[in-house]
Amino acid sequence: MKQNCFTILLSIFCCLTAFTQQSTEVYLAELKQENDYLRIDSIINISNNEGYDNQPSFFDNDKIIFSSSRNLQTDIVLYTIKDGTSVWITNTPKGSEYSPLKIPGKEAISAIRLDEDGLQRLYEYDLKTGKSNIVLNDLKVGYHVWYSNNIIVCTVLIDNRMDLVVSNLKDNTNYTVQKNVGRSLHKIPNSNLISYISKAEESTMVNSLNPISLETKAIIPLIDTSEDVCWTKNGNLITAYDKFLISFNPLRDKEWKPLFEFKEKEVLGITRLAISPNGKYLTFVSKDVPDKIIEKQVETFNARDLEAFAACFSEDVVVKNFPRDTLYIGRKKLKENYKAFYKKTPAIEVKVASRIRIGSTVIDQEVVTIDGKQNQQVAIYETDGLIKSMSFIRDSETTTNPEIIVQKQLDAYNARDINAFLNFYAEDAKVYGPSSELRTDGIDKMRKSYTDYFESTIDLNCAVKNRIVLGNKVIDEEYITANGNSYSAVAIYEVENGKIAKVTFLH
């Protein structure tokens, strides 16, 4: 199709989701461990609530407490494992509660309350009477852990950082142990120590603290963006990275070891780990699946709810035409553009014709109807709780059928026939990676790399799971087997003058 006023107007927008907080869910799994072997069974979503569900901890071996959003506030839910029921145990219309923990020796919990007046303090909530009292009045507590009935180790917000503070309720004293720490605080099993996350140096380190002597020791650095840890009964430290759990035993390990990979599609971006006192259960938080985010944004876009629509984007969202033509950056600019677009466009509706989802990337083939006229486009969404980037592929006029060319090169690929394979590529063909980095430039370099690859990979096979064709572009969701391993990938082929001119691999 030729470009028209629809394309010009659409160059400033796409369709996404709306949440004021990142949408997350709380999960529960059975935990079975023998020495270093870990098996996780019966993974279930125990929050099942649209919006923010986070910060779970165990009240006892059969009950979990966590924060959950409702009625524009965040309250505490108590979930019973045995019968799978949930009850709200706080209701604070003029405030919200976060990070609930059981108070030792009491039928009560402590939680951070964020009041409408901006105060952020630690409260106690009696489960029998429902009454609440301030525990720490003068500290802006971020996270906490009970060391004993009278001693709390907490992180306190100071300026733009959190400091580690030991608070003695009996003596009414607060001692700052270290500046600049993370959110994860846990008692270390079979010891008189707690663990915390130090951010004082270049690396993010798991440290131990004796709250009585105030002695600290380094345990091991965390990897990449990991923020949360927990401890098993036998003293293994566990953290998460995306869909993976890794472990470290301070008594015998020198580095982190792979432990478990979640195969479930709905589990990704794991955080906030906790293990039951008896070691039989694991609870954790997962980001909401990107599909839900995209579906929600389509609804809010079609409803012309600008505030709800804009709230689904990250503050620094990048909007561009595929692959590298940046249109604008930021939620504020997006709101301005969409406000103008709605004003100029009385009637518009978006429907998703087909979808490819791999990891945190969603690729939608969309049918857009403006004033009764239909057009197609492809939108590529990169998500991280909120939408952090989106790219458009427009419909375009083409003289050849790109799908035939792409399919023939795929057949040659599976046959490992290098000459037939390259016959469908232009002399100056370019191959790009996920960040638009140029990987291969020209057919001669392709010949060298693919010849070696074909000769060394006797089990090579690529199967197309899903395909979107728009204009001169073919987007394939592929399942590739090579050297005994299998993985999914997305490739975007651009056909010009009867040859493949560009290929971009998203995964």
Short mmCIF file of C-alpha atoms in Angstrom, two decimals:
data_model
loop_
_atom_site.label_atom_id
_atom_site.label_comp_id
_atom_site.label_asym_id
_atom_site.label_seq_id
_atom_site.Cartn_x
_atom_site.Cartn_y
_atom_site.Cartn_z
CA MET A 1 0.00 0.00 0.00
CA LYS A 2 1.10 3.56 -0.59
CA GLN A 3 1.62 5.89 2.36
CA ASN A 4 -1.24 8.29 3.05
CA CYS A 5 -2.48 10.64 5.77
CA PHE A 6 -3.09 7.59 7.96
CA THR A 7 0.63 6.77 7.91
CA ILE A 8 1.61 10.33 8.73
CA LEU A 9 -0.77 10.49 11.68
CA LEU A 10 0.21 7.05 12.91
CA SER A 11 3.91 7.96 12.88
CA ILE A 12 3.47 9.49 16.30
CA PHE A 13 1.72 6.66 18.07
CA CYS A 14 1.09 3.01 18.89
CA CYS A 15 -1.10 1.02 21.29
CA LEU A 16 -0.09 -0.09 24.81
CA THR A 17 -1.25 -0.79 28.41
CA ALA A 18 -2.18 1.25 31.47
CA PHE A 19 -1.15 0.74 35.06
CA THR A 20 -0.04 3.35 37.58
CA GLN A 21 2.32 0.75 39.08
CA GLN A 22 4.05 -2.11 37.37
CA SER A 23 1.62 -5.00 37.18
CA THR A 24 2.92 -8.02 39.10
CA GLU A 25 1.61 -11.31 40.48
CA VAL A 26 2.49 -13.42 43.52
CA TYR A 27 3.21 -17.12 42.93
CA LEU A 28 3.51 -20.14 45.21
CA ALA A 29 5.45 -23.33 44.47
CA GLU A 30 6.26 -26.53 46.30
CA LEU A 31 9.96 -26.72 47.07
CA LYS A 32 11.78 -30.04 47.22
CA GLN A 33 15.51 -30.03 47.80
CA GLU A 34 18.04 -32.79 48.41
CA ASN A 35 21.58 -31.51 48.85
CA ASP A 36 22.12 -29.27 45.78
CA TYR A 37 19.21 -30.68 43.79
CA LEU A 38 16.10 -28.55 43.68
CA ARG A 39 12.73 -29.46 42.23
CA ILE A 40 9.85 -27.03 42.04
CA ASP A 41 6.31 -28.34 41.58
CA SER A 42 2.71 -27.10 41.52
CA ILE A 43 3.36 -23.47 40.58
CA ILE A 44 0.21 -21.39 41.08
CA ASN A 45 -0.74 -17.73 40.95
CA ILE A 46 -2.11 -16.88 44.41
CA SER A 47 -2.87 -13.21 43.82
CA ASN A 48 -4.84 -13.30 40.52
CA ASN A 49 -5.42 -9.58 40.77
CA GLU A 50 -5.09 -6.95 38.09
CA GLY A 51 -2.45 -4.44 39.07
CA TYR A 52 0.17 -4.49 41.82
CA ASP A 53 0.67 -7.63 43.95
CA ASN A 54 4.04 -7.83 45.65
CA GLN A 55 6.32 -8.33 48.66
CA PRO A 56 5.15 -11.75 49.92
CA SER A 57 6.38 -13.30 53.15
CA PHE A 58 5.35 -16.32 55.22
CA PHE A 59 3.17 -15.73 58.28
CA ASP A 60 3.69 -19.40 59.13
CA ASN A 61 4.08 -22.67 57.23
CA ASP A 62 0.51 -22.48 55.88
CA LYS A 63 -0.06 -18.75 55.38
CA ILE A 64 1.41 -16.05 53.16
CA ILE A 65 0.92 -12.29 53.50
CA PHE A 66 1.51 -9.83 50.66
CA SER A 67 0.60 -6.36 49.40
CA SER A 68 -2.19 -6.10 46.84
CA SER A 69 -3.92 -3.19 45.12
CA ARG A 70 -7.65 -2.46 45.30
CA ASN A 71 -9.81 0.68 45.19
CA LEU A 72 -6.83 2.91 44.36
CA GLN A 73 -4.98 1.78 47.52
CA THR A 74 -2.71 -1.07 48.53
CA ASP A 75 -3.76 -3.35 51.42
CA ILE A 76 -2.47 -6.60 52.91
CA VAL A 77 -3.83 -10.00 51.88
CA LEU A 78 -3.50 -13.23 53.88
CA TYR A 79 -3.48 -16.38 51.72
CA THR A 80 -4.00 -19.84 53.26
CA ILE A 81 -2.16 -22.59 51.38
CA LYS A 82 -4.23 -25.51 52.68
CA ASP A 83 -7.58 -24.33 51.31
CA GLY A 84 -6.40 -21.76 48.75
CA THR A 85 -8.41 -18.87 50.21
CA SER A 86 -7.52 -15.19 50.54
CA VAL A 87 -8.76 -12.52 52.97
CA TRP A 88 -7.96 -8.83 53.29
CA ILE A 89 -6.48 -8.06 56.69
CA THR A 90 -6.06 -4.29 56.34
CA ASN A 91 -8.25 -1.57 54.90
CA THR A 92 -6.68 1.87 54.96
CA PRO A 93 -8.62 4.29 52.71
CA LYS A 94 -6.21 7.15 53.48
CA GLY A 95 -3.04 5.13 53.10
CA SER A 96 -1.43 2.01 51.64
CA GLU A 97 0.52 -0.84 53.23
CA TYR A 98 3.63 -2.55 51.88
CA SER A 99 6.21 -5.21 52.88
CA PRO A 100 4.20 -7.13 55.53
CA LEU A 101 5.97 -9.42 58.03
CA LYS A 102 4.82 -11.47 61.01
CA ILE A 103 5.86 -9.99 64.36
CA PRO A 104 7.63 -12.66 66.47
CA GLY A 105 5.50 -14.03 69.31
CA LYS A 106 2.35 -12.12 68.31
CA GLU A 107 -0.78 -12.64 66.23
CA ALA A 108 0.14 -9.45 64.44
CA ILE A 109 1.97 -8.17 61.41
CA SER A 110 4.16 -5.17 60.73
CA ALA A 111 3.99 -3.25 57.45
CA ILE A 112 5.15 -0.02 55.91
CA ARG A 113 2.28 2.46 55.65
CA LEU A 114 2.42 5.26 53.11
CA ASP A 115 -0.14 7.86 54.21
CA GLU A 116 -1.82 10.48 52.07
CA ASP A 117 0.14 13.20 53.87
CA GLY A 118 3.38 11.66 52.53
CA LEU A 119 4.53 10.10 55.80
CA GLN A 120 6.06 6.63 55.48
CA ARG A 121 6.32 4.72 58.75
CA LEU A 122 6.37 1.21 60.16
CA TYR A 123 3.07 0.10 61.76
CA GLU A 124 1.88 -2.90 63.76
CA TYR A 125 -1.52 -4.46 62.90
CA ASP A 126 -3.31 -6.72 65.39
CA LEU A 127 -5.00 -9.53 63.43
CA LYS A 128 -7.68 -10.09 66.10
CA THR A 129 -8.75 -6.51 66.75
CA GLY A 130 -7.68 -4.87 63.50
CA LYS A 131 -6.10 -1.99 65.42
CA SER A 132 -2.83 -0.45 64.26
CA ASN A 133 -0.04 1.35 66.08
CA ILE A 134 3.16 3.05 64.96
CA VAL A 135 6.28 0.96 65.65
CA LEU A 136 8.95 3.40 64.48
CA ASN A 137 7.70 6.96 64.49
CA ASP A 138 10.76 8.93 63.44
CA LEU A 139 12.18 6.73 60.66
CA LYS A 140 11.08 6.63 57.01
CA VAL A 141 11.35 2.85 56.73
CA GLY A 142 11.68 1.21 53.33
CA TYR A 143 12.10 -2.47 54.27
CA HIS A 144 12.60 -4.35 57.52
CA VAL A 145 13.20 -7.70 59.20
CA TRP A 146 12.55 -8.72 62.81
CA TYR A 147 15.72 -9.99 64.49
CA SER A 148 13.97 -10.48 67.85
CA ASN A 149 10.92 -9.15 69.72
CA ASN A 150 12.73 -5.88 70.37
CA ILE A 151 15.27 -5.51 67.56
CA ILE A 152 14.42 -4.57 63.98
CA VAL A 153 16.92 -4.26 61.16
CA CYS A 154 15.57 -1.90 58.54
CA THR A 155 16.44 0.20 55.56
CA VAL A 156 15.70 3.88 56.05
CA LEU A 157 15.17 6.36 53.23
CA ILE A 158 17.68 9.20 53.37
CA ASP A 159 17.68 11.59 50.42
CA ASN A 160 18.05 9.36 47.32
CA ARG A 161 19.40 6.27 49.07
CA MET A 162 18.56 3.71 51.75
CA ASP A 163 20.71 3.26 54.86
CA LEU A 164 20.88 0.15 57.06
CA VAL A 165 19.66 0.88 60.60
CA VAL A 166 19.39 -1.33 63.69
CA SER A 167 16.46 -0.20 65.87
CA ASN A 168 16.12 -1.31 69.48
CA LEU A 169 12.50 -0.88 70.59
CA LYS A 170 13.33 -1.51 74.23
CA ASP A 171 16.05 1.14 74.43
CA ASN A 172 14.44 3.38 71.81
CA THR A 173 17.73 3.66 69.92
CA ASN A 174 18.58 3.68 66.21
CA TYR A 175 22.07 2.95 64.95
CA THR A 176 23.11 3.41 61.30
CA VAL A 177 25.33 0.49 60.27
CA GLN A 178 25.92 1.39 56.62
CA LYS A 179 24.86 3.90 54.01
CA ASN A 180 23.46 2.89 50.61
CA VAL A 181 21.95 -0.59 50.85
CA GLY A 182 19.34 -2.63 48.96
CA ARG A 183 15.87 -3.88 49.84
CA SER A 184 16.39 -7.58 50.63
CA LEU A 185 16.71 -8.36 54.37
CA HIS A 186 16.58 -11.92 55.76
CA LYS A 187 17.54 -13.90 58.83
CA ILE A 188 20.29 -16.41 58.02
CA PRO A 189 19.23 -19.92 59.16
CA ASN A 190 21.14 -21.60 61.97
CA SER A 191 22.95 -18.40 62.89
CA ASN A 192 22.60 -15.17 64.85
CA LEU A 193 23.00 -13.12 61.65
CA ILE A 194 20.87 -11.39 59.08
CA SER A 195 21.78 -10.78 55.43
CA TYR A 196 21.47 -7.47 53.60
CA ILE A 197 22.46 -6.02 50.23
CA SER A 198 25.37 -3.60 50.23
CA LYS A 199 25.60 -1.01 47.46
CA ALA A 200 28.43 0.98 49.01
CA GLU A 201 31.05 -0.24 46.55
CA GLU A 202 31.00 -0.69 42.75
CA SER A 203 29.51 -4.18 43.00
CA THR A 204 26.24 -5.12 44.72
CA MET A 205 27.26 -7.43 47.57
CA VAL A 206 25.34 -9.80 49.84
CA ASN A 207 26.66 -9.11 53.36
CA SER A 208 25.96 -10.55 56.79
CA LEU A 209 25.31 -8.49 59.91
CA ASN A 210 25.31 -9.35 63.60
CA PRO A 211 22.75 -6.86 64.95
CA ILE A 212 24.21 -7.13 68.47
CA SER A 213 27.93 -6.71 67.77
CA LEU A 214 27.24 -4.78 64.51
CA GLU A 215 29.96 -6.81 62.78
CA THR A 216 29.51 -7.15 59.00
CA LYS A 217 31.09 -9.57 56.51
CA ALA A 218 30.91 -9.92 52.73
CA ILE A 219 29.32 -13.15 51.42
CA ILE A 220 29.17 -12.90 47.60
CA PRO A 221 28.42 -10.28 44.92
CA LEU A 222 25.03 -10.39 43.23
CA ILE A 223 24.92 -10.79 39.47
CA ASP A 224 23.69 -8.25 36.95
CA THR A 225 20.41 -6.61 38.08
CA SER A 226 19.46 -9.11 40.81
CA GLU A 227 18.09 -7.39 43.92
CA ASP A 228 16.53 -10.14 46.03
CA VAL A 229 17.76 -13.21 47.91
CA CYS A 230 16.41 -15.79 50.34
CA TRP A 231 17.85 -18.67 52.37
CA THR A 232 16.99 -22.37 52.41
CA LYS A 233 16.86 -24.33 55.67
CA ASN A 234 20.24 -25.93 54.96
CA GLY A 235 21.97 -22.59 54.45
CA ASN A 236 21.92 -22.15 50.67
CA LEU A 237 21.55 -18.61 49.41
CA ILE A 238 19.17 -18.26 46.44
CA THR A 239 18.64 -15.40 44.03
CA ALA A 240 16.80 -15.01 40.74
CA TYR A 241 17.69 -13.78 37.29
CA ASP A 242 14.78 -13.43 34.87
CA LYS A 243 13.36 -17.02 34.74
CA PHE A 244 16.26 -18.68 36.55
CA LEU A 245 17.11 -19.47 40.15
CA ILE A 246 20.78 -19.72 41.10
CA SER A 247 22.31 -20.71 44.43
CA PHE A 248 25.40 -20.27 46.55
CA ASN A 249 26.50 -22.17 49.65
CA PRO A 250 28.89 -20.00 51.71
CA LEU A 251 30.53 -23.06 53.26
CA ARG A 252 31.66 -24.74 50.05
CA ASP A 253 30.92 -22.69 46.92
CA LYS A 254 33.12 -20.07 45.27
CA GLU A 255 30.53 -18.76 42.81
CA TRP A 256 26.83 -18.88 41.95
CA LYS A 257 25.53 -22.16 40.50
CA PRO A 258 22.51 -22.78 38.22
CA LEU A 259 19.63 -24.24 40.20
CA PHE A 260 16.32 -24.12 38.34
CA GLU A 261 14.68 -22.66 35.22
CA PHE A 262 10.96 -21.87 35.10
CA LYS A 263 9.46 -23.11 31.84
CA GLU A 264 6.07 -21.45 32.38
CA LYS A 265 5.46 -18.58 29.95
CA GLU A 266 3.70 -16.51 32.58
CA VAL A 267 6.75 -16.53 34.89
CA LEU A 268 9.40 -13.95 34.05
CA GLY A 269 11.40 -11.27 35.79
CA ILE A 270 11.34 -13.09 39.16
CA THR A 271 11.81 -10.98 42.32
CA ARG A 272 10.91 -10.94 46.05
CA LEU A 273 11.78 -14.50 47.04
CA ALA A 274 10.72 -16.07 50.35
CA ILE A 275 10.83 -19.63 51.71
CA SER A 276 8.47 -21.04 54.34
CA PRO A 277 9.90 -21.80 57.82
CA ASN A 278 9.67 -25.56 57.18
CA GLY A 279 11.37 -25.21 53.79
CA LYS A 280 8.49 -26.77 51.85
CA TYR A 281 7.26 -23.76 49.92
CA LEU A 282 8.69 -20.95 47.83
CA THR A 283 6.83 -17.74 47.09
CA PHE A 284 7.98 -15.15 44.59
CA VAL A 285 6.82 -12.27 42.43
CA SER A 286 6.67 -12.33 38.65
CA LYS A 287 6.06 -9.49 36.26
CA ASP A 288 2.74 -9.66 34.50
CA VAL A 289 2.99 -11.36 31.12
CA PRO A 290 3.50 -8.82 28.33
CA ASP A 291 0.35 -10.07 26.57
CA LYS A 292 -1.83 -8.65 29.35
CA ILE A 293 -0.08 -5.31 29.13
CA ILE A 294 -0.61 -5.05 25.40
CA GLU A 295 -4.25 -6.14 25.61
CA LYS A 296 -4.94 -3.55 28.28
CA GLN A 297 -3.35 -0.78 26.25
CA VAL A 298 -5.48 -1.65 23.21
CA GLU A 299 -8.60 -1.33 25.39
CA THR A 300 -7.56 2.05 26.81
CA PHE A 301 -6.52 3.33 23.39
CA ASN A 302 -9.83 2.37 21.80
CA ALA A 303 -11.65 3.90 24.80
CA ARG A 304 -9.68 7.14 24.20
CA ASP A 305 -8.70 7.14 27.89
CA LEU A 306 -5.53 9.20 27.54
CA GLU A 307 -4.45 9.08 31.19
CA ALA A 308 -4.87 5.31 31.50
CA PHE A 309 -3.23 4.80 28.13
CA ALA A 310 -0.20 6.96 28.91
CA ALA A 311 0.26 5.37 32.34
CA CYS A 312 1.30 2.11 30.71
CA PHE A 313 4.51 3.62 29.33
CA SER A 314 7.74 4.04 31.18
CA GLU A 315 8.77 7.62 31.83
CA ASP A 316 11.54 7.39 29.23
CA VAL A 317 9.74 5.26 26.63
CA VAL A 318 11.33 5.33 23.17
CA VAL A 319 8.97 5.50 20.18
CA LYS A 320 10.44 4.86 16.74
CA ASN A 321 9.93 3.56 13.25
CA PHE A 322 11.62 0.21 12.72
CA PRO A 323 14.49 -0.22 13.00
CA ARG A 324 16.33 2.93 14.17
CA ASP A 325 14.30 6.03 13.31
CA THR A 326 13.49 7.56 16.71
CA LEU A 327 10.31 9.65 16.64
CA TYR A 328 10.31 10.87 20.23
CA ILE A 329 11.25 9.89 23.78
CA GLY A 330 9.23 10.08 26.99
CA ARG A 331 5.73 9.63 28.36
CA LYS A 332 5.11 13.39 28.50
CA LYS A 333 5.75 13.78 24.78
CA LEU A 334 3.61 10.73 24.06
CA LYS A 335 0.64 12.26 25.90
CA GLU A 336 1.01 15.49 23.93
CA ASN A 337 1.08 13.61 20.62
CA TYR A 338 -1.88 11.39 21.43
CA LYS A 339 -3.96 14.28 22.71
CA ALA A 340 -3.47 16.01 19.35
CA PHE A 341 -4.13 12.76 17.49
CA TYR A 342 -7.44 12.13 19.26
CA LYS A 343 -8.52 15.69 18.57
CA LYS A 344 -7.92 15.25 14.84
CA THR A 345 -9.35 11.72 14.65
CA PRO A 346 -13.01 11.35 15.67
CA ALA A 347 -13.32 7.61 14.96
CA ILE A 348 -10.55 5.03 15.34
CA GLU A 349 -10.33 1.39 16.37
CA VAL A 350 -7.40 -1.01 16.67
CA LYS A 351 -7.73 -4.80 16.49
CA VAL A 352 -4.92 -7.33 16.84
CA ALA A 353 -4.91 -9.70 13.86
CA SER A 354 -2.00 -11.89 15.02
CA ARG A 355 0.67 -11.87 17.71
CA ILE A 356 4.19 -13.14 18.30
CA ARG A 357 5.51 -13.11 21.86
CA ILE A 358 9.01 -14.13 22.87
CA GLY A 359 10.32 -13.22 26.31
CA SER A 360 9.44 -9.60 27.07
CA THR A 361 8.95 -8.74 23.38
CA VAL A 362 5.49 -8.64 21.81
CA ILE A 363 4.97 -8.20 18.05
CA ASP A 364 1.43 -7.40 16.97
CA GLN A 365 -0.03 -7.29 13.50
CA GLU A 366 -2.69 -4.62 13.90
CA VAL A 367 -5.69 -3.64 11.79
CA VAL A 368 -6.40 0.05 12.30
CA THR A 369 -9.73 1.52 11.21
CA ILE A 370 -9.92 5.29 10.85
CA ASP A 371 -13.24 6.78 9.71
CA GLY A 372 -14.19 3.45 8.13
CA LYS A 373 -10.91 2.93 6.25
CA GLN A 374 -8.72 -0.02 7.22
CA ASN A 375 -4.93 -0.10 7.22
CA GLN A 376 -2.40 -2.54 8.63
CA GLN A 377 0.77 -2.05 10.62
CA VAL A 378 3.08 -4.06 12.85
CA ALA A 379 3.99 -2.82 16.31
CA ILE A 380 6.99 -4.18 18.24
CA TYR A 381 6.73 -3.69 22.00
CA GLU A 382 9.61 -4.14 24.46
CA THR A 383 8.24 -4.44 27.98
CA ASP A 384 9.58 -4.40 31.50
CA GLY A 385 6.43 -4.18 33.57
CA LEU A 386 5.68 -1.03 31.60
CA ILE A 387 6.32 -0.43 27.90
CA LYS A 388 9.90 0.76 27.51
CA SER A 389 10.06 0.95 23.72
CA MET A 390 7.87 0.50 20.67
CA SER A 391 8.66 0.38 16.99
CA PHE A 392 6.38 0.56 13.97
CA ILE A 393 6.55 -1.29 10.68
CA ARG A 394 4.31 0.31 8.06
CA ASP A 395 2.56 -1.32 5.17
CA SER A 396 4.34 -0.56 1.89
CA GLU A 397 4.00 -1.20 -1.82
CA THR A 398 5.93 -4.17 -3.19
CA THR A 399 6.25 -5.81 -6.62
CA THR A 400 7.27 -9.27 -5.40
CA ASN A 401 5.90 -11.69 -2.83
CA PRO A 402 8.48 -11.54 0.00
CA GLU A 403 7.10 -14.65 1.70
CA ILE A 404 8.08 -16.90 -1.23
CA ILE A 405 11.66 -15.63 -1.17
CA VAL A 406 12.00 -15.94 2.61
CA GLN A 407 10.55 -19.46 2.61
CA LYS A 408 12.92 -20.63 -0.15
CA GLN A 409 15.97 -19.34 1.77
CA LEU A 410 14.66 -21.13 4.86
CA ASP A 411 14.35 -24.40 2.92
CA ALA A 412 17.95 -23.99 1.73
CA TYR A 413 19.02 -23.19 5.30
CA ASN A 414 17.53 -26.46 6.58
CA ALA A 415 19.19 -28.33 3.71
CA ARG A 416 22.50 -26.63 4.67
CA ASP A 417 22.95 -25.72 1.00
CA ILE A 418 25.12 -22.60 1.16
CA ASN A 419 24.83 -21.68 -2.53
CA ALA A 420 21.06 -22.04 -2.66
CA PHE A 421 20.77 -20.20 0.65
CA LEU A 422 22.81 -17.17 -0.43
CA ASN A 423 21.12 -17.07 -3.83
CA PHE A 424 18.20 -15.30 -2.13
CA TYR A 425 20.35 -12.56 -0.58
CA ALA A 426 21.52 -9.27 -2.11
CA GLU A 427 25.26 -8.74 -2.61
CA ASP A 428 25.28 -6.03 0.06
CA ALA A 429 22.92 -7.84 2.46
CA LYS A 430 23.22 -6.83 6.10
CA VAL A 431 22.46 -8.83 9.25
CA TYR A 432 21.62 -6.97 12.47
CA GLY A 433 21.35 -8.05 16.09
CA PRO A 434 18.70 -7.22 18.75
CA SER A 435 20.18 -3.79 19.52
CA SER A 436 20.42 -2.91 15.80
CA GLU A 437 24.14 -3.66 15.87
CA LEU A 438 25.56 -4.67 12.48
CA ARG A 439 26.70 -8.29 12.69
CA THR A 440 27.45 -9.13 9.05
CA ASP A 441 27.92 -6.78 6.09
CA GLY A 442 27.87 -8.25 2.59
CA ILE A 443 27.25 -11.65 1.06
CA ASP A 444 30.95 -12.62 1.11
CA LYS A 445 31.09 -12.41 4.90
CA MET A 446 27.79 -14.26 5.11
CA ARG A 447 29.25 -17.03 2.96
CA LYS A 448 32.22 -17.49 5.26
CA SER A 449 30.27 -17.56 8.52
CA TYR A 450 27.36 -19.68 7.25
CA THR A 451 29.61 -22.17 5.43
CA ASP A 452 31.39 -22.97 8.70
CA TYR A 453 28.07 -23.09 10.53
CA PHE A 454 26.41 -25.43 8.04
CA GLU A 455 29.40 -27.79 8.00
CA SER A 456 29.65 -28.03 11.79
CA THR A 457 25.93 -28.31 12.60
CA ILE A 458 24.56 -31.57 11.27
CA ASP A 459 21.29 -31.35 13.25
CA LEU A 460 20.48 -27.83 12.06
CA ASN A 461 16.77 -27.15 11.64
CA CYS A 462 14.57 -24.06 11.69
CA ALA A 463 10.78 -24.37 11.97
CA VAL A 464 8.45 -21.40 11.60
CA LYS A 465 5.99 -21.21 14.49
CA ASN A 466 4.31 -17.97 13.40
CA ARG A 467 4.68 -15.62 10.45
CA ILE A 468 3.56 -12.06 9.76
CA VAL A 469 3.86 -10.58 6.25
CA LEU A 470 3.48 -6.85 5.73
CA GLY A 471 4.58 -5.02 2.61
CA ASN A 472 8.16 -6.08 1.78
CA LYS A 473 8.81 -7.48 5.27
CA VAL A 474 8.41 -10.97 6.68
CA ILE A 475 8.51 -11.49 10.47
CA ASP A 476 9.14 -15.08 11.52
CA GLU A 477 8.93 -16.62 14.96
CA GLU A 478 11.40 -19.46 14.58
CA TYR A 479 12.26 -22.55 16.61
CA ILE A 480 15.87 -23.44 15.93
CA THR A 481 17.73 -26.67 16.72
CA ALA A 482 21.53 -26.62 16.54
CA ASN A 483 24.19 -28.80 18.14
CA GLY A 484 21.71 -30.52 20.43
CA ASN A 485 20.16 -27.28 21.70
CA SER A 486 16.82 -25.72 20.81
CA TYR A 487 15.70 -22.13 21.24
CA SER A 488 13.22 -19.58 19.91
CA ALA A 489 14.10 -16.53 17.86
CA VAL A 490 12.44 -13.76 15.88
CA ALA A 491 13.81 -12.70 12.51
CA ILE A 492 12.62 -9.75 10.42
CA TYR A 493 13.46 -10.08 6.72
CA GLU A 494 13.35 -7.09 4.36
CA VAL A 495 13.08 -7.94 0.65
CA GLU A 496 14.14 -5.45 -2.03
CA ASN A 497 14.30 -6.09 -5.77
CA GLY A 498 13.59 -9.79 -5.31
CA LYS A 499 16.42 -10.36 -2.80
CA ILE A 500 16.72 -10.28 1.00
CA ALA A 501 18.50 -7.00 1.72
CA LYS A 502 18.35 -6.96 5.54
CA VAL A 503 17.74 -9.38 8.38
CA THR A 504 17.24 -8.27 11.98
CA PHE A 505 17.27 -10.85 14.76
CA LEU A 506 15.33 -9.75 17.86
CA HIS A 507 16.21 -12.83 19.95
#
